Short mmCIF file of N, CA and C in Angstrom, two decimals:
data_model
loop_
_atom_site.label_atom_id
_atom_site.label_comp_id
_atom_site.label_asym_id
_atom_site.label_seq_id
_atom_site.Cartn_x
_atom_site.Cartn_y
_atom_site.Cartn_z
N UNK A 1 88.81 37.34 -19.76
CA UNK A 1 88.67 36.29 -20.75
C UNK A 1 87.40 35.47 -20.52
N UNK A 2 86.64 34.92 -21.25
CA UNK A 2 85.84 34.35 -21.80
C UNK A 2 85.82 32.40 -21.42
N UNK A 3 85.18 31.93 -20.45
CA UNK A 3 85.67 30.75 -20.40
C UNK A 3 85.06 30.16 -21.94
N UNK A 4 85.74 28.51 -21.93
CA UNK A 4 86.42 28.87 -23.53
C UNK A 4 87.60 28.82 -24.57
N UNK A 5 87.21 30.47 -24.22
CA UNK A 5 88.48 30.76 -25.26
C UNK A 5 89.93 29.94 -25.54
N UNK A 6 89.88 29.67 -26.14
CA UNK A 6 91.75 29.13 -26.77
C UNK A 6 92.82 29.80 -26.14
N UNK A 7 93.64 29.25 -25.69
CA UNK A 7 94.86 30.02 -24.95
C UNK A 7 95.94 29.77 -25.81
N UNK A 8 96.51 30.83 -25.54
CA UNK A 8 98.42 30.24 -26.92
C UNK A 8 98.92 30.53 -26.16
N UNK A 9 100.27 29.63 -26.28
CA UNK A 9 101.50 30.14 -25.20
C UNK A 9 102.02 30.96 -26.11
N UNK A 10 102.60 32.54 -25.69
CA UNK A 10 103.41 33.37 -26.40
C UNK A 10 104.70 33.32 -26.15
N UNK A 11 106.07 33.46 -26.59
CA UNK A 11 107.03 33.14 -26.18
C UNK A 11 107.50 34.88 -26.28
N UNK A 12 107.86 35.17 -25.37
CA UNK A 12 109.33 36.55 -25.04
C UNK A 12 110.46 36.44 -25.15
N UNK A 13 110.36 37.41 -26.46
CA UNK A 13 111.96 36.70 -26.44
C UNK A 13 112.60 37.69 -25.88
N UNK A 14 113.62 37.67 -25.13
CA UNK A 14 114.60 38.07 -24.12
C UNK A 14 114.02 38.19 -23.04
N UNK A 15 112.72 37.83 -22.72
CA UNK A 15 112.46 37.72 -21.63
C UNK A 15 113.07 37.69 -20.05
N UNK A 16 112.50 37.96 -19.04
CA UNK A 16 113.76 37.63 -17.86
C UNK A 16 112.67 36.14 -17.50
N UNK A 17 113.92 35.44 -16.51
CA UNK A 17 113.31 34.27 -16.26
C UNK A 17 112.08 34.33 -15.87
N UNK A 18 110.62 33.54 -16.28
CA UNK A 18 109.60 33.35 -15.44
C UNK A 18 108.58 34.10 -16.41
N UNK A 19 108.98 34.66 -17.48
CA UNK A 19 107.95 35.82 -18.03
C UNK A 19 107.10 34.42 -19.28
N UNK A 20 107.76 33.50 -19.50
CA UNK A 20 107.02 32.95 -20.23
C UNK A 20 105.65 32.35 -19.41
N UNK A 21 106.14 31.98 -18.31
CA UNK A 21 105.12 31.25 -17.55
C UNK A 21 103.68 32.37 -17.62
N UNK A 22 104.71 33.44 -16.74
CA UNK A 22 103.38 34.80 -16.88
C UNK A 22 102.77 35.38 -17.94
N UNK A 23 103.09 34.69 -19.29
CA UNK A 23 102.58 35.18 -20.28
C UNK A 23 101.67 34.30 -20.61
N UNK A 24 102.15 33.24 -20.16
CA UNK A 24 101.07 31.63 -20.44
C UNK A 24 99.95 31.80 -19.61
N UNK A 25 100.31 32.14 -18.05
CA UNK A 25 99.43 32.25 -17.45
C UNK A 25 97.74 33.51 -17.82
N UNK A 26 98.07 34.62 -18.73
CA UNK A 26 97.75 35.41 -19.01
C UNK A 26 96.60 35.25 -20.18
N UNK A 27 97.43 33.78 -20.68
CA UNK A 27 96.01 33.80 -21.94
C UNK A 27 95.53 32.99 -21.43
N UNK A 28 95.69 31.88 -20.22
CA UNK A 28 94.82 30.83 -20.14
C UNK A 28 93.54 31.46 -18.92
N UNK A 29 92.32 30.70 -19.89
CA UNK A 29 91.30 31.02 -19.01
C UNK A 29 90.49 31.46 -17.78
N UNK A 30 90.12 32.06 -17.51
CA UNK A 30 89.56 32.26 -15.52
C UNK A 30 88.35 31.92 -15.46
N UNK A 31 88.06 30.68 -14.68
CA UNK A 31 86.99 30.58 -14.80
C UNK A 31 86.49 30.88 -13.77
N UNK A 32 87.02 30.97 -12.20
CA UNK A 32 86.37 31.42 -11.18
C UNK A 32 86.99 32.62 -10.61
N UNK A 33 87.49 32.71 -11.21
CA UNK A 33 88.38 34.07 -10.48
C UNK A 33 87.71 35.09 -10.72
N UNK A 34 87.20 35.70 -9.97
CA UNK A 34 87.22 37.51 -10.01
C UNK A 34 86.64 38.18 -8.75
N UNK A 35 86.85 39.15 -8.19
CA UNK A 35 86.74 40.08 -7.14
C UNK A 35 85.42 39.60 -6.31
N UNK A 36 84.87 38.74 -6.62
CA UNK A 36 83.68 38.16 -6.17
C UNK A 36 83.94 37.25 -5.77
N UNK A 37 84.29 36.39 -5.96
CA UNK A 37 84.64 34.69 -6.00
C UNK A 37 85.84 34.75 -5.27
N UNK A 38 85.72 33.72 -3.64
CA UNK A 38 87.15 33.78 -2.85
C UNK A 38 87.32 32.56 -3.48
N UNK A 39 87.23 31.59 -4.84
CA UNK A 39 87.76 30.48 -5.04
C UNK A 39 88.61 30.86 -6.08
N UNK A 40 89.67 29.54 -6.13
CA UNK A 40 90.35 30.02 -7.35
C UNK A 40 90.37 28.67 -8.06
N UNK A 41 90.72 28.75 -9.29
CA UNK A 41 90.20 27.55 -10.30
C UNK A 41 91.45 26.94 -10.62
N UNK A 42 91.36 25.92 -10.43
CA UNK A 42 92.75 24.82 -10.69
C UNK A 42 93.38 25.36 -11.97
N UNK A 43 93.22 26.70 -13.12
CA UNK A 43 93.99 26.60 -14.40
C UNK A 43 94.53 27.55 -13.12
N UNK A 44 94.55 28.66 -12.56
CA UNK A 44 94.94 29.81 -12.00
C UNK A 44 95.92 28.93 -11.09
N UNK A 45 96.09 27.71 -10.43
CA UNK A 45 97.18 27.97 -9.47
C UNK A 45 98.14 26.46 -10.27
N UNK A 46 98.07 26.39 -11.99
CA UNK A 46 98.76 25.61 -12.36
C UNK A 46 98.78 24.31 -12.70
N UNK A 47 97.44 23.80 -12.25
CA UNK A 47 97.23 22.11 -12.23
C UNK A 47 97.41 21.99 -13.56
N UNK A 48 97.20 22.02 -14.74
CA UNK A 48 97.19 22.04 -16.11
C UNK A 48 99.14 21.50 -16.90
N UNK A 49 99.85 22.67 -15.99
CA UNK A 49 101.11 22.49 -15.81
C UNK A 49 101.57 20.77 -15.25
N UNK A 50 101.00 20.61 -14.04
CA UNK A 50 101.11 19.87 -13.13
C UNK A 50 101.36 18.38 -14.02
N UNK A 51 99.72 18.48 -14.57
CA UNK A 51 99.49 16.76 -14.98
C UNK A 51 100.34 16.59 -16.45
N UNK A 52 100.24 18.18 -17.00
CA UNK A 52 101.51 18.10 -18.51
C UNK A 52 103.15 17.44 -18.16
N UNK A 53 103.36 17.85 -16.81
CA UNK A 53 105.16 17.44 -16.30
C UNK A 53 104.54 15.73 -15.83
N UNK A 54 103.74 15.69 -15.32
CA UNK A 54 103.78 14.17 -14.56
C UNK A 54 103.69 12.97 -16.01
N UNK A 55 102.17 13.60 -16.99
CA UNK A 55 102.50 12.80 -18.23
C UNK A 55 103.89 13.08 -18.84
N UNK A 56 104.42 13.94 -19.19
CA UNK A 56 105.99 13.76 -19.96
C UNK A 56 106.89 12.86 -19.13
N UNK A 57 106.88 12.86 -17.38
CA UNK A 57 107.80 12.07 -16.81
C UNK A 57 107.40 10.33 -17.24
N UNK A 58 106.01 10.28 -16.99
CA UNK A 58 106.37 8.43 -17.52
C UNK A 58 106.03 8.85 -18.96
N UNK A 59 106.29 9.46 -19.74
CA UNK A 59 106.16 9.10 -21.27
C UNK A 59 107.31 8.63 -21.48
N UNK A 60 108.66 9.70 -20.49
CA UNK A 60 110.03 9.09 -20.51
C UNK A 60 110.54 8.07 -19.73
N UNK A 61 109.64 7.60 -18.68
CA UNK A 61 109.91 6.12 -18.53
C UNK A 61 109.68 5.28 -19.24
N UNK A 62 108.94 5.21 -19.63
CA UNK A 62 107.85 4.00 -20.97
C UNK A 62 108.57 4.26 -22.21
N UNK A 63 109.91 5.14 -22.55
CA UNK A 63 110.14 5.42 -24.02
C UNK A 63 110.94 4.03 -23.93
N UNK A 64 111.15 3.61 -25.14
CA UNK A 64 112.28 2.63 -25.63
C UNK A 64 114.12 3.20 -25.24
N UNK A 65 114.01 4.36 -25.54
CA UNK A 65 115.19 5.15 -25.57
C UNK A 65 114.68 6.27 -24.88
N UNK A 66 115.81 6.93 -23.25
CA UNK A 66 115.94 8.21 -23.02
C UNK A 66 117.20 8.49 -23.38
N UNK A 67 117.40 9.90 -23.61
CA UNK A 67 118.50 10.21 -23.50
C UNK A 67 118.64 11.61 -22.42
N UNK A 68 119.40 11.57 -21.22
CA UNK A 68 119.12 12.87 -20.23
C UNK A 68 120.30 13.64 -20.43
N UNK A 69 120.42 14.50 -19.28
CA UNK A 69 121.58 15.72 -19.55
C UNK A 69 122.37 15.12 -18.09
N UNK A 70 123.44 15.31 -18.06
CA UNK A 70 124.26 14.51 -16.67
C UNK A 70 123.99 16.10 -15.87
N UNK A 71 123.49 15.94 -14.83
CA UNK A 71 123.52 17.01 -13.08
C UNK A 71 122.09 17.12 -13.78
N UNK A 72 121.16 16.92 -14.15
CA UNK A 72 119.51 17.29 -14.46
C UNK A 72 118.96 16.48 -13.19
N UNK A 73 118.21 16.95 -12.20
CA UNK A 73 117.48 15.90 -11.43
C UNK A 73 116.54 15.11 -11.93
N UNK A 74 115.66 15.82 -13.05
CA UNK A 74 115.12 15.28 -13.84
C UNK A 74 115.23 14.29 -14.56
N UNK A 75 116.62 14.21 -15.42
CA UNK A 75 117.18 12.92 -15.71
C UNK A 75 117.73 12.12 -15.11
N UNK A 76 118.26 12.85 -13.37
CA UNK A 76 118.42 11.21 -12.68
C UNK A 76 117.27 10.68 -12.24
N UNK A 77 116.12 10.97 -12.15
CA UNK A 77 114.71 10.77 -11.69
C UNK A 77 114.13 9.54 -12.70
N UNK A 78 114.53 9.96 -13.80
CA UNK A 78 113.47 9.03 -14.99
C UNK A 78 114.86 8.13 -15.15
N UNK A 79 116.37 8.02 -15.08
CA UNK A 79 117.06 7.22 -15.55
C UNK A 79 116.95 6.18 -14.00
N UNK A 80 116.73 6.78 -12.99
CA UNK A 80 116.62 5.84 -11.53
C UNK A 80 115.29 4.84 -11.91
N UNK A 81 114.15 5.21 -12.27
CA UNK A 81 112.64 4.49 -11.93
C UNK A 81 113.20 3.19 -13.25
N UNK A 82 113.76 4.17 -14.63
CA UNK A 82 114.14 2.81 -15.20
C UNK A 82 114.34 1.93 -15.27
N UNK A 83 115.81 2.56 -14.19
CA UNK A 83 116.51 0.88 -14.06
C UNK A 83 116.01 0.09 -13.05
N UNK A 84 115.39 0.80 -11.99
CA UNK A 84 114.61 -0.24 -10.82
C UNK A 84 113.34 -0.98 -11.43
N UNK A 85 113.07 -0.34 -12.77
CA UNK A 85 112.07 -1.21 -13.09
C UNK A 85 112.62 -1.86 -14.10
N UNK A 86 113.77 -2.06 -14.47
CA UNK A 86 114.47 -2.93 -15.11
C UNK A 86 114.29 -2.68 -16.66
N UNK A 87 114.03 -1.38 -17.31
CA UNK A 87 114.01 -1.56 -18.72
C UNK A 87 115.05 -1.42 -19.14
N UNK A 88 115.75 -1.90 -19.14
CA UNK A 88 116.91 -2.33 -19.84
C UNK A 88 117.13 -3.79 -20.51
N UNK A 89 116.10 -4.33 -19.50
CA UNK A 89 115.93 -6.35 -19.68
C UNK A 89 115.40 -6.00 -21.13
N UNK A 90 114.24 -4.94 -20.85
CA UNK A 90 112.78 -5.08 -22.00
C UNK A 90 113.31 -4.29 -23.02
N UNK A 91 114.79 -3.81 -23.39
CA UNK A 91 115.27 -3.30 -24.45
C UNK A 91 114.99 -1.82 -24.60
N UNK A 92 115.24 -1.44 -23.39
CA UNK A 92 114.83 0.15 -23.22
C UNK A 92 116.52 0.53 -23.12
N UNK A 93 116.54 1.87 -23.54
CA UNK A 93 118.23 2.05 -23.33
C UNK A 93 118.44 3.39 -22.75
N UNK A 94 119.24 3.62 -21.79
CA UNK A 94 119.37 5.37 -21.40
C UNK A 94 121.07 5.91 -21.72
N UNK A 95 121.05 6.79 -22.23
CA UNK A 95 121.96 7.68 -22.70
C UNK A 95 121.93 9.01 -21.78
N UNK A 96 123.23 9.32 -21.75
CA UNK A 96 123.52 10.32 -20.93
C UNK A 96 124.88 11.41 -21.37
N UNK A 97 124.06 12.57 -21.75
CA UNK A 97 124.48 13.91 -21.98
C UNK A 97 125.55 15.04 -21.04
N UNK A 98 126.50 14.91 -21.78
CA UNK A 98 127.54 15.30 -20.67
C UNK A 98 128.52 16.11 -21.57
N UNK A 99 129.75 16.93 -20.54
CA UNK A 99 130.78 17.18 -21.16
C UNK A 99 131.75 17.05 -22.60
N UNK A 100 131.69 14.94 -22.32
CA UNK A 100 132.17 14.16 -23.12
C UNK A 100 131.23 14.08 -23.99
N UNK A 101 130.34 14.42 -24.63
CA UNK A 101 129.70 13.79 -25.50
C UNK A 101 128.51 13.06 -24.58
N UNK A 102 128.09 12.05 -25.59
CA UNK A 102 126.89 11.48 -25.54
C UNK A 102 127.20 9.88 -25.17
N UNK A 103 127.25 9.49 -23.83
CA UNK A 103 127.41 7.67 -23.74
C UNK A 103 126.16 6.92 -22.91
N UNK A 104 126.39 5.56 -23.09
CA UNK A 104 124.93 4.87 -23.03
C UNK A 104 125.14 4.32 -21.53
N UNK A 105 124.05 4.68 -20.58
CA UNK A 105 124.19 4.34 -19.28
C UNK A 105 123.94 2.83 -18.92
N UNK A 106 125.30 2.23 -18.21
CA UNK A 106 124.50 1.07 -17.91
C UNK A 106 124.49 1.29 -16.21
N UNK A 107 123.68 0.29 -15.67
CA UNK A 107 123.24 0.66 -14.33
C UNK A 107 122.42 1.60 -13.83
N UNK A 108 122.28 1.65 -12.66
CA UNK A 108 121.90 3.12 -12.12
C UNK A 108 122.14 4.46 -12.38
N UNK A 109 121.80 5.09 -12.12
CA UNK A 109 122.35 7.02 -12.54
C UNK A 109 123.29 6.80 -11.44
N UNK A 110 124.45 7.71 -11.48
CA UNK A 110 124.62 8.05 -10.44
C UNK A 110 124.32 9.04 -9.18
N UNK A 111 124.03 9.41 -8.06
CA UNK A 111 123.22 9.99 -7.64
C UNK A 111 123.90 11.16 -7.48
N UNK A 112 122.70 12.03 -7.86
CA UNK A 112 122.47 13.82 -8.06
C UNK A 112 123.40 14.68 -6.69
N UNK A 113 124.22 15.25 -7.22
CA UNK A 113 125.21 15.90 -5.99
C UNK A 113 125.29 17.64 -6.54
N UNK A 114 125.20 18.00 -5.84
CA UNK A 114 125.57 19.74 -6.27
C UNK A 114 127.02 19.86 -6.19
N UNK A 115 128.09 20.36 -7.05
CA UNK A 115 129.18 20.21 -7.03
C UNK A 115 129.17 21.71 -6.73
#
């Protein structure tokens, strides 16, 4: 590939786990990589990925409203920084996705256990 070029994520469908990544990985660019070059270029070992998950995590701190999935570490992660940073005062609200339906968290998450 062409540094440049436009990358698309392609989606597989029935894919086995992990093939989307490797398909993503496939259109996005190389810019130092090749049989010559012992460096490898921050798209090749993911940074791109990296700063996309870290912006979505405070986009979902900073939202007005989360709503997470109950056992997600992910959602006890962003429903924990919340409440220690108190948006709940500032009219932020977290909801939590479960079994039962859908109810509105007050307090802390409770903390992440592997059952």
């Amino acid at each position: 590939p062409r540094i440049g070029r436009r990358s698309t994520l392609q989606f597989v469908k029935g894919g086995r786990p992990g093939s989307r990544q490797r398909t993503y990985a496939l259109t996005m660019p190389q810019r130092n990589s090749s049989e010559e070059s012992p460096f490898v270029s921050a798209l090749d070992i993911g940074v791109l990925e990296l700063v996309a998950s870290i912006i979505n995590f405070f986009t979902a701190v900073e939202a007005d409203v989360f709503v997470g999935v109950k056992g997600s570490t992910y959602s006890t992660d962003v429903f924990s920084v919340r409440y220690y940073q108190q948006k709940e005062k500032g009219g932020g609200e977290n909801y939590i996705v479960g079994p039962d339906g859908i109810k509105r968290l007050y307090g802390p998450a409770a903390p992440h256990a592997c059952v």
